[in-house]
PDB file of C-alpha atoms in Angstrom:
ATOM      1  CA  MET A   1     109.928 135.157  46.470  1.00 50.00           C
ATOM      2  CA  SER A   2     107.267 134.252  43.895  1.00 48.00           C
ATOM      3  CA  PRO A   3     103.710 133.346  44.886  1.00 50.00           C
ATOM      4  CA  ASN A   4     104.394 129.769  43.810  1.00 50.00           C
ATOM      5  CA  GLY A   5     107.468 129.697  46.075  1.00 48.00           C
ATOM      6  CA  ASP A   6     105.425 130.963  49.034  1.00 49.00           C
ATOM      7  CA  SER A   7     102.818 128.297  48.444  1.00 49.00           C
ATOM      8  CA  ALA A   8     105.455 125.573  48.321  1.00 47.00           C
ATOM      9  CA  LEU A   9     107.075 126.786  51.552  1.00 43.00           C
ATOM     10  CA  THR A  10     103.714 126.958  53.286  1.00 45.00           C
ATOM     11  CA  ALA A  11     102.906 123.417  52.207  1.00 46.00           C
ATOM     12  CA  VAL A  12     106.231 122.103  53.510  1.00 44.00           C
ATOM     13  CA  THR A  13     105.841 123.930  56.829  1.00 47.00           C
ATOM     14  CA  PHE A  14     102.296 122.707  57.268  1.00 48.00           C
ATOM     15  CA  GLY A  15     103.400 119.169  56.488  1.00 53.00           C
ATOM     16  CA  ARG A  16     106.116 119.256  59.153  1.00 56.00           C
ATOM     17  CA  LEU A  17     103.742 120.696  61.745  1.00 47.00           C
ATOM     18  CA  SER A  18     101.189 118.039  60.886  1.00 56.00           C
ATOM     19  CA  THR A  19     103.792 115.283  61.361  1.00 58.00           C
ATOM     20  CA  ILE A  20     104.863 116.698  64.751  1.00 51.00           C
ATOM     21  CA  PHE A  21     101.241 117.068  65.810  1.00 46.00           C
ATOM     22  CA  GLN A  22     100.469 113.437  64.944  1.00 56.00           C
ATOM     23  CA  ARG A  23     103.493 112.183  66.897  1.00 55.00           C
ATOM     24  CA  LEU A  24     102.432 114.159  69.958  1.00 45.00           C
ATOM     25  CA  VAL A  25      98.932 112.724  69.729  1.00 47.00           C
ATOM     26  CA  ARG A  26     100.283 109.160  69.570  1.00 49.00           C
ATOM     27  CA  CYS A  27     102.505 109.533  72.636  1.00 43.00           C
ATOM     28  CA  ARG A  28      99.882 111.469  74.614  1.00 41.00           C
ATOM     29  CA  CYS A  29     102.470 113.762  76.097  1.00 37.00           C
ATOM     30  CA  TRP A  30     101.041 117.094  74.969  1.00 34.00           C
ATOM     31  CA  VAL A  31      98.466 119.566  76.082  1.00 38.00           C
ATOM     32  CA  VAL A  32      97.026 121.913  73.538  1.00 36.00           C
ATOM     33  CA  LEU A  33      94.621 124.738  73.832  1.00 34.00           C
ATOM     34  CA  LEU A  34      93.153 126.485  70.830  1.00 33.00           C
ATOM     35  CA  LEU A  35      92.365 130.057  71.698  1.00 34.00           C
ATOM     36  CA  THR A  36      90.986 132.898  69.671  1.00 37.00           C
ATOM     37  CA  ALA A  37      93.062 136.034  70.156  1.00 38.00           C
ATOM     38  CA  SER A  38      91.680 139.546  70.135  1.00 40.00           C
ATOM     39  CA  ASP A  39      92.759 139.940  66.526  1.00 43.00           C
ATOM     40  CA  ASN A  40      90.685 136.865  65.581  1.00 43.00           C
ATOM     41  CA  SER A  41      93.828 134.857  64.803  1.00 41.00           C
ATOM     42  CA  ASP A  42      94.298 131.360  66.224  1.00 42.00           C
ATOM     43  CA  ARG A  43      97.283 130.439  68.368  1.00 42.00           C
ATOM     44  CA  ILE A  44      98.385 127.178  69.951  1.00 39.00           C
ATOM     45  CA  LEU A  45      99.618 126.835  73.556  1.00 39.00           C
ATOM     46  CA  MET A  46     101.900 123.850  73.990  1.00 42.00           C
ATOM     47  CA  LEU A  47     102.934 121.991  77.184  1.00 39.00           C
ATOM     48  CA  ASN A  48     105.740 124.419  78.004  1.00 43.00           C
ATOM     49  CA  ASP A  49     103.325 127.345  78.157  1.00 43.00           C
ATOM     50  CA  PRO A  50     102.988 128.471  81.845  1.00 42.00           C
ATOM     51  CA  MET A  51      99.204 128.625  81.481  1.00 40.00           C
ATOM     52  CA  VAL A  52      99.178 124.899  80.724  1.00 41.00           C
ATOM     53  CA  LEU A  53     102.082 123.614  82.801  1.00 38.00           C
ATOM     54  CA  THR A  54     100.954 124.887  86.199  1.00 40.00           C
ATOM     55  CA  PRO A  55      97.603 123.085  86.473  1.00 44.00           C
ATOM     56  CA  VAL A  56      99.103 119.870  85.103  1.00 38.00           C
ATOM     57  CA  ALA A  57     101.847 119.898  87.747  1.00 39.00           C
ATOM     58  CA  ASP A  58      99.315 120.575  90.504  1.00 43.00           C
ATOM     59  CA  ALA A  59      97.195 117.628  89.387  1.00 39.00           C
ATOM     60  CA  ILE A  60     100.218 115.325  89.461  1.00 37.00           C
ATOM     61  CA  ARG A  61     101.071 116.348  93.029  1.00 43.00           C
ATOM     62  CA  VAL A  62      97.549 115.956  94.421  1.00 36.00           C
ATOM     63  CA  GLU A  63      96.715 112.478  93.104  1.00 41.00           C
ATOM     64  CA  PRO A  64      98.947 110.353  95.440  1.00 35.00           C
ATOM     65  CA  GLU A  65      97.649 112.203  98.517  1.00 34.00           C
ATOM     66  CA  LYS A  66      94.077 111.516  97.453  1.00 40.00           C
ATOM     67  CA  ARG A  67      94.786 107.803  97.117  1.00 40.00           C
ATOM     68  CA  ILE A  68      96.293 107.658 100.621  1.00 37.00           C
ATOM     69  CA  ARG A  69      93.266 109.363 102.160  1.00 54.00           C
ATOM     70  CA  ASP A  70      90.915 107.075 100.262  1.00 83.00           C
ATOM     71  CA  ARG A  71      92.672 103.948 101.567  1.00 86.00           C
ATOM     72  CA  SER A  72      92.437 105.100 105.168  1.00 87.00           C
ATOM     73  CA  ALA A  73      88.757 105.932 104.766  1.00 90.00           C
ATOM     74  CA  THR A  74      88.090 102.599 103.055  1.00 92.00           C
ATOM     75  CA  GLU A  75      89.817 100.609 105.810  1.00 92.00           C
ATOM     76  CA  LYS A  76      87.699 102.365 108.433  1.00 91.00           C
ATOM     77  CA  ALA A  77      84.534 101.812 106.416  1.00 93.00           C
ATOM     78  CA  ILE A  78      85.307  98.095 106.063  1.00 95.00           C
ATOM     79  CA  LEU A  79      85.991  97.675 109.793  1.00 93.00           C
ATOM     80  CA  LYS A  80      82.846  99.590 110.732  1.00 92.00           C
ATOM     81  CA  ALA A  81      80.746  97.535 108.317  1.00 94.00           C
ATOM     82  CA  ALA A  82      82.214  94.272 109.636  1.00 93.00           C
ATOM     83  CA  LYS A  83      81.477  95.190 113.252  1.00 91.00           C
ATOM     84  CA  SER A  84      77.907  96.261 112.548  1.00 91.00           C
ATOM     85  CA  LEU A  85      77.232  93.151 110.439  1.00 92.00           C
ATOM     86  CA  LEU A  86      78.664  90.910 113.140  1.00 89.00           C
ATOM     87  CA  ALA A  87      76.587  92.627 115.821  1.00 87.00           C
ATOM     88  CA  GLU A  88      73.356  92.333 113.836  1.00 88.00           C
ATOM     89  CA  GLU A  89      73.631  88.901 112.227  1.00 85.00           C
ATOM     90  CA  GLY A  90      76.471  87.024 113.892  1.00 84.00           C
ATOM     91  CA  PHE A  91      78.953  84.737 112.170  1.00 83.00           C
ATOM     92  CA  GLN A  92      76.261  82.882 110.249  1.00 81.00           C
ATOM     93  CA  ASN A  93      76.056  85.602 107.579  1.00 83.00           C
ATOM     94  CA  PHE A  94      79.496  87.059 108.171  1.00 88.00           C
ATOM     95  CA  GLY A  95      81.571  86.813 104.997  1.00 92.00           C
ATOM     96  CA  VAL A  96      83.749  88.847 102.677  1.00 94.00           C
ATOM     97  CA  ASN A  97      80.939  89.461 100.187  1.00 95.00           C
ATOM     98  CA  ALA A  98      78.487  90.599 102.862  1.00 95.00           C
ATOM     99  CA  VAL A  99      81.017  92.956 104.443  1.00 95.00           C
ATOM    100  CA  ALA A 100      81.962  94.396 101.060  1.00 94.00           C
ATOM    101  CA  ARG A 101      78.310  95.066 100.213  1.00 94.00           C
ATOM    102  CA  ARG A 102      77.714  96.856 103.482  1.00 94.00           C
ATOM    103  CA  ALA A 103      80.933  98.869 103.204  1.00 93.00           C
ATOM    104  CA  GLY A 104      80.163  99.760  99.595  1.00 93.00           C
ATOM    105  CA  CYS A 105      83.524  98.604  98.275  1.00 93.00           C
ATOM    106  CA  ASP A 106      85.056  95.882  96.122  1.00 93.00           C
ATOM    107  CA  LYS A 107      85.691  92.680  98.072  1.00 93.00           C
ATOM    108  CA  GLN A 108      89.246  92.597  96.725  1.00 94.00           C
ATOM    109  CA  LEU A 109      90.003  95.563  98.983  1.00 94.00           C
ATOM    110  CA  ILE A 110      89.245  93.400 102.030  1.00 95.00           C
ATOM    111  CA  TYR A 111      91.874  90.905 100.875  1.00 95.00           C
ATOM    112  CA  ARG A 112      94.302  93.694 100.071  1.00 94.00           C
ATOM    113  CA  TYR A 113      93.948  95.595 103.340  1.00 94.00           C
ATOM    114  CA  TYR A 114      93.138  92.781 105.807  1.00 94.00           C
ATOM    115  CA  GLY A 115      94.287  89.595 104.097  1.00 93.00           C
ATOM    116  CA  GLY A 116      90.788  88.118 104.057  1.00 92.00           C
ATOM    117  CA  LEU A 117      88.147  87.211 106.624  1.00 90.00           C
ATOM    118  CA  ASN A 118      90.529  85.949 109.328  1.00 88.00           C
ATOM    119  CA  GLY A 119      92.560  89.127 109.143  1.00 90.00           C
ATOM    120  CA  LEU A 120      89.382  91.152 109.434  1.00 92.00           C
ATOM    121  CA  VAL A 121      88.358  89.209 112.547  1.00 89.00           C
ATOM    122  CA  GLU A 122      91.788  89.898 114.041  1.00 86.00           C
ATOM    123  CA  ALA A 123      91.335  93.600 113.309  1.00 88.00           C
ATOM    124  CA  ILE A 124      87.991  93.528 115.114  1.00 88.00           C
ATOM    125  CA  GLY A 125      89.687  91.772 118.028  1.00 84.00           C
ATOM    126  CA  ALA A 126      92.382  94.453 118.156  1.00 81.00           C
ATOM    127  CA  ASP A 127      89.672  97.086 118.115  1.00 83.00           C
ATOM    128  CA  LEU A 128      87.934  95.322 121.003  1.00 78.00           C
ATOM    129  CA  GLY A 129      91.203  95.595 122.899  1.00 71.00           C
ATOM    130  CA  THR A 130      90.468  99.286 123.320  1.00 75.00           C
ATOM    131  CA  TRP A 131      86.772  98.765 124.093  1.00 75.00           C
ATOM    132  CA  VAL A 132      87.017  99.128 127.866  1.00 72.00           C
ATOM    133  CA  LYS A 133      89.377 102.081 127.626  1.00 72.00           C
ATOM    134  CA  ASP A 134      87.162 103.870 125.107  1.00 75.00           C
ATOM    135  CA  ARG A 135      83.872 103.284 126.903  1.00 73.00           C
ATOM    136  CA  ILE A 136      84.818 103.333 130.562  1.00 69.00           C
ATOM    137  CA  PRO A 137      86.706 106.342 131.962  1.00 66.00           C
ATOM    138  CA  GLU A 138      89.693 105.701 134.172  1.00 63.00           C
ATOM    139  CA  ASP A 139      89.023 108.742 136.348  1.00 59.00           C
ATOM    140  CA  THR A 140      87.070 108.293 139.570  1.00 51.00           C
ATOM    141  CA  GLY A 141      84.128 110.450 138.493  1.00 52.00           C
ATOM    142  CA  GLY A 142      84.466 112.549 141.642  1.00 51.00           C
ATOM    143  CA  MET A 143      84.423 109.526 143.953  1.00 57.00           C
ATOM    144  CA  PHE A 144      87.069 108.876 146.577  1.00 67.00           C
ATOM    145  CA  LEU A 145      88.279 105.342 146.007  1.00 71.00           C
ATOM    146  CA  LEU A 146      89.667 104.592 149.433  1.00 84.00           C
ATOM    147  CA  THR A 147      89.085 100.841 149.511  1.00 90.00           C
ATOM    148  CA  TYR A 148      88.975  97.921 147.135  1.00 91.00           C
ATOM    149  CA  GLY A 149      85.226  97.833 147.743  1.00 92.00           C
ATOM    150  CA  ASP A 150      84.905 101.435 146.493  1.00 90.00           C
ATOM    151  CA  LEU A 151      86.790 100.462 143.364  1.00 88.00           C
ATOM    152  CA  MET A 152      84.763  97.338 142.580  1.00 91.00           C
ATOM    153  CA  GLU A 153      81.465  99.103 143.149  1.00 92.00           C
ATOM    154  CA  ARG A 154      82.357 101.777 140.610  1.00 89.00           C
ATOM    155  CA  LEU A 155      83.815  99.331 138.097  1.00 88.00           C
ATOM    156  CA  SER A 156      80.810  97.015 138.311  1.00 92.00           C
ATOM    157  CA  LEU A 157      78.388  99.848 137.584  1.00 92.00           C
ATOM    158  CA  LEU A 158      80.519 101.185 134.732  1.00 88.00           C
ATOM    159  CA  PHE A 159      80.814  97.733 133.190  1.00 89.00           C
ATOM    160  CA  LEU A 160      77.051  97.250 133.420  1.00 93.00           C
ATOM    161  CA  GLU A 161      76.411 100.531 131.619  1.00 92.00           C
ATOM    162  CA  ALA A 162      79.045  99.954 128.937  1.00 88.00           C
ATOM    163  CA  LEU A 163      77.789  96.457 128.137  1.00 91.00           C
ATOM    164  CA  ARG A 164      74.218  97.679 127.794  1.00 93.00           C
ATOM    165  CA  ASP A 165      75.370 100.218 125.203  1.00 90.00           C
ATOM    166  CA  ASP A 166      77.372  97.852 122.972  1.00 88.00           C
ATOM    167  CA  PRO A 167      75.493  95.264 120.876  1.00 88.00           C
ATOM    168  CA  LEU A 168      78.655  93.733 119.393  1.00 85.00           C
ATOM    169  CA  VAL A 169      80.207  92.946 122.765  1.00 85.00           C
ATOM    170  CA  ARG A 170      76.886  91.500 123.917  1.00 89.00           C
ATOM    171  CA  ARG A 171      77.006  89.197 120.899  1.00 86.00           C
ATOM    172  CA  ILE A 172      80.537  88.119 121.739  1.00 83.00           C
ATOM    173  CA  VAL A 173      79.558  87.377 125.341  1.00 86.00           C
ATOM    174  CA  ALA A 174      76.692  85.204 124.089  1.00 86.00           C
ATOM    175  CA  TRP A 175      78.966  83.384 121.632  1.00 85.00           C
ATOM    176  CA  GLU A 176      81.460  82.621 124.391  1.00 82.00           C
ATOM    177  CA  VAL A 177      78.968  80.293 126.031  1.00 82.00           C
ATOM    178  CA  SER A 178      77.306  78.922 122.898  1.00 84.00           C
ATOM    179  CA  GLU A 179      79.962  78.551 120.193  1.00 81.00           C
ATOM    180  CA  ASN A 180      83.472  77.143 120.184  1.00 80.00           C
ATOM    181  CA  THR A 181      85.055  78.361 116.969  1.00 84.00           C
ATOM    182  CA  GLU A 182      88.432  79.879 116.252  1.00 84.00           C
ATOM    183  CA  GLN A 183      86.860  83.205 115.358  1.00 84.00           C
ATOM    184  CA  VAL A 184      84.888  83.395 118.601  1.00 84.00           C
ATOM    185  CA  ARG A 185      87.968  82.431 120.631  1.00 85.00           C
ATOM    186  CA  ARG A 186      89.987  85.239 119.054  1.00 83.00           C
ATOM    187  CA  LEU A 187      87.360  87.834 119.871  1.00 83.00           C
ATOM    188  CA  SER A 188      86.807  86.435 123.368  1.00 82.00           C
ATOM    189  CA  GLU A 189      90.516  86.472 124.191  1.00 83.00           C
ATOM    190  CA  ALA A 190      90.852  90.062 123.014  1.00 80.00           C
ATOM    191  CA  ARG A 191      87.909  91.145 125.164  1.00 78.00           C
ATOM    192  CA  SER A 192      89.061  89.216 128.251  1.00 80.00           C
ATOM    193  CA  LYS A 193      92.589  90.578 127.999  1.00 81.00           C
ATOM    194  CA  ALA A 194      91.317  94.138 127.711  1.00 78.00           C
ATOM    195  CA  LEU A 195      89.085  93.661 130.754  1.00 79.00           C
ATOM    196  CA  ALA A 196      91.907  92.184 132.857  1.00 81.00           C
ATOM    197  CA  ASN A 197      94.289  95.012 131.927  1.00 80.00           C
ATOM    198  CA  TRP A 198      91.603  97.534 132.781  1.00 78.00           C
ATOM    199  CA  LEU A 199      91.086  96.031 136.246  1.00 80.00           C
ATOM    200  CA  ASP A 200      94.834  96.053 136.926  1.00 81.00           C
ATOM    201  CA  ARG A 201      95.183  99.702 135.912  1.00 80.00           C
ATOM    202  CA  MET A 202      92.231 100.837 137.977  1.00 78.00           C
ATOM    203  CA  ARG A 203      93.192  98.858 141.071  1.00 81.00           C
ATOM    204  CA  GLY A 204      96.537 100.569 141.554  1.00 80.00           C
ATOM    205  CA  SER A 205      97.705 100.002 145.135  1.00 84.00           C
ATOM    206  CA  LEU A 206      94.289  99.082 146.534  1.00 87.00           C
ATOM    207  CA  THR A 207      94.118  95.588 148.005  1.00 89.00           C
ATOM    208  CA  PRO A 208      91.072  93.385 148.727  1.00 91.00           C
ATOM    209  CA  PRO A 209      90.209  92.139 152.224  1.00 93.00           C
ATOM    210  CA  LYS A 210      92.180  89.153 153.442  1.00 93.00           C
ATOM    211  CA  GLY A 211      90.663  85.753 152.863  1.00 93.00           C
ATOM    212  CA  VAL A 212      88.647  86.798 149.798  1.00 94.00           C
ATOM    213  CA  ASP A 213      89.231  84.880 146.577  1.00 95.00           C
ATOM    214  CA  VAL A 214      89.293  87.926 144.308  1.00 92.00           C
ATOM    215  CA  VAL A 215      89.481  86.003 141.035  1.00 91.00           C
ATOM    216  CA  ALA A 216      86.441  83.874 141.877  1.00 95.00           C
ATOM    217  CA  VAL A 217      84.357  86.739 143.278  1.00 95.00           C
ATOM    218  CA  ASN A 218      85.095  89.108 140.389  1.00 92.00           C
ATOM    219  CA  ALA A 219      84.385  86.368 137.848  1.00 91.00           C
ATOM    220  CA  ILE A 220      80.955  85.821 139.422  1.00 94.00           C
ATOM    221  CA  LEU A 221      80.271  89.569 139.488  1.00 95.00           C
ATOM    222  CA  ILE A 222      81.178  89.923 135.819  1.00 92.00           C
ATOM    223  CA  ALA A 223      79.123  86.850 134.908  1.00 93.00           C
ATOM    224  CA  ALA A 224      76.119  88.228 136.798  1.00 95.00           C
ATOM    225  CA  ILE A 225      76.367  91.569 135.001  1.00 96.00           C
ATOM    226  CA  GLN A 226      76.712  89.893 131.621  1.00 93.00           C
ATOM    227  CA  HIS A 227      73.745  87.614 132.239  1.00 95.00           C
ATOM    228  CA  LEU A 228      71.555  90.516 133.355  1.00 96.00           C
ATOM    229  CA  VAL A 229      72.337  92.453 130.194  1.00 96.00           C
ATOM    230  CA  LEU A 230      71.875  89.473 127.861  1.00 95.00           C
ATOM    231  CA  SER A 231      68.575  88.511 129.488  1.00 95.00           C
ATOM    232  CA  ALA A 232      67.340  92.084 129.249  1.00 96.00           C
ATOM    233  CA  SER A 233      68.277  92.201 125.587  1.00 92.00           C
ATOM    234  CA  ALA A 234      66.493  88.919 124.874  1.00 92.00           C
ATOM    235  CA  GLY A 235      63.334  89.259 126.964  1.00 94.00           C
ATOM    236  CA  GLY A 236      63.398  92.431 129.016  1.00 95.00           C
ATOM    237  CA  GLN A 237      63.720  90.590 132.328  1.00 96.00           C
ATOM    238  CA  CYS A 238      65.934  88.245 134.321  1.00 95.00           C
ATOM    239  CA  ALA A 239      64.619  85.742 136.870  1.00 93.00           C
ATOM    240  CA  GLY A 240      61.493  87.813 137.454  1.00 95.00           C
ATOM    241  CA  LEU A 241      63.301  91.160 137.621  1.00 95.00           C
ATOM    242  CA  ALA A 242      61.999  93.530 134.952  1.00 96.00           C
ATOM    243  CA  LEU A 243      64.801  95.213 133.009  1.00 96.00           C
ATOM    244  CA  LYS A 244      63.076  97.618 130.641  1.00 95.00           C
ATOM    245  CA  THR A 245      62.903 101.067 132.192  1.00 96.00           C
ATOM    246  CA  PRO A 246      65.573 103.272 133.812  1.00 95.00           C
ATOM    247  CA  LYS A 247      63.897 102.585 137.163  1.00 97.00           C
ATOM    248  CA  ASP A 248      64.275  98.835 136.598  1.00 97.00           C
ATOM    249  CA  TRP A 249      67.987  99.266 135.966  1.00 97.00           C
ATOM    250  CA  GLU A 250      68.335 101.419 139.082  1.00 96.00           C
ATOM    251  CA  LYS A 251      67.004  98.491 141.105  1.00 97.00           C
ATOM    252  CA  ALA A 252      69.530  96.170 139.468  1.00 97.00           C
ATOM    253  CA  ALA A 253      72.365  98.620 140.137  1.00 96.00           C
ATOM    254  CA  THR A 254      71.367  98.956 143.795  1.00 97.00           C
ATOM    255  CA  ALA A 255      71.357  95.183 144.238  1.00 97.00           C
ATOM    256  CA  LEU A 256      74.743  94.940 142.529  1.00 96.00           C
ATOM    257  CA  LYS A 257      76.241  97.517 144.897  1.00 96.00           C
ATOM    258  CA  ARG A 258      74.925  95.636 147.937  1.00 96.00           C
ATOM    259  CA  ILE A 259      76.492  92.400 146.718  1.00 96.00           C
ATOM    260  CA  VAL A 260      79.850  94.101 146.164  1.00 96.00           C
ATOM    261  CA  ARG A 261      79.771  95.735 149.578  1.00 95.00           C
ATOM    262  CA  GLY A 262      78.725  92.488 151.219  1.00 95.00           C
ATOM    263  CA  VAL A 263      81.928  90.850 149.993  1.00 95.00           C
ATOM    264  CA  TYR A 264      84.454  93.690 149.967  1.00 93.00           C
ATOM    265  CA  GLY A 265      83.033  96.012 152.623  1.00 88.00           C
TER     266      GLY A 265
END
C-alpha cells in the first residue's frame, strides 16, 4: 500500500478511536490507564483488563457495608449525645439542633433515624429500661439471701450506689417532682417500670413478714435513697448529714441497713 494510503487508513482509524473514546467519557463507564511499556510504547488498559476490573469490583462490594456500619455508629453517637446533653442541661436546652451539634452530625439524621425529638426521647426511655439491669448485678455478691430483709438490704445499697453514679437518672428523679411534661412522664415511666421488674426478678420466692405494707415501705425506702443522692449532688449534705466523703456515705449506708432491718427483720 502506498504511503498516502497508509496515512489515510491511520487517519480513519484514529478518528474512530477518538469517537469511541469521547462516547466512553460522556457515559463515564470506562476506566483507562496509560502505561509506559518497557519498549517505551504506550498502551491502553480498558475496563475489561483484569488489572482494572478487580479493584473496581472490590470497591463496589465494600461501599454498602461501610454505609451500614456508619449508620449504626451514628445512631449510637446521637443517643449518647442526647443522654449527655439531657443530663447536663435538662430539657430547657434539649433540642434537635443541640443534639446534632454535640453528636457531630446533620440534624436531618435525627429525623431519619429517630423521627425527631419525641422519637429520640422514646429511645432514651427504652435505654433507661435496661438501666437497672446494666448497673445492678442480679447475683447475690456472695451473700446468702435467706429472707426478704436480706434481699431488701442488698437492693437498697445497690440502688444507692447506682444512683450516685448516674447523673442522667438523677436528673430524671428531680424532674419527676418538679416538672409535669409529656417528655418527663415518658422517661419516668420507663425508669419506674424497669425498677419494678428488677424487684420482681430479684425477689423470687422470698416473701416479706406478715402485716407489712411492702409497697408503702419500699416506696419510702426508694424515696429516701433518691432524696439523699439528690441532696448530696446539690449541696453535699442532707438534713445535717454530710455526704461528701466515702466515710460519710458509709454512715448513710449503715443507717439505711438499720431501717431495712427494723421493718423486715
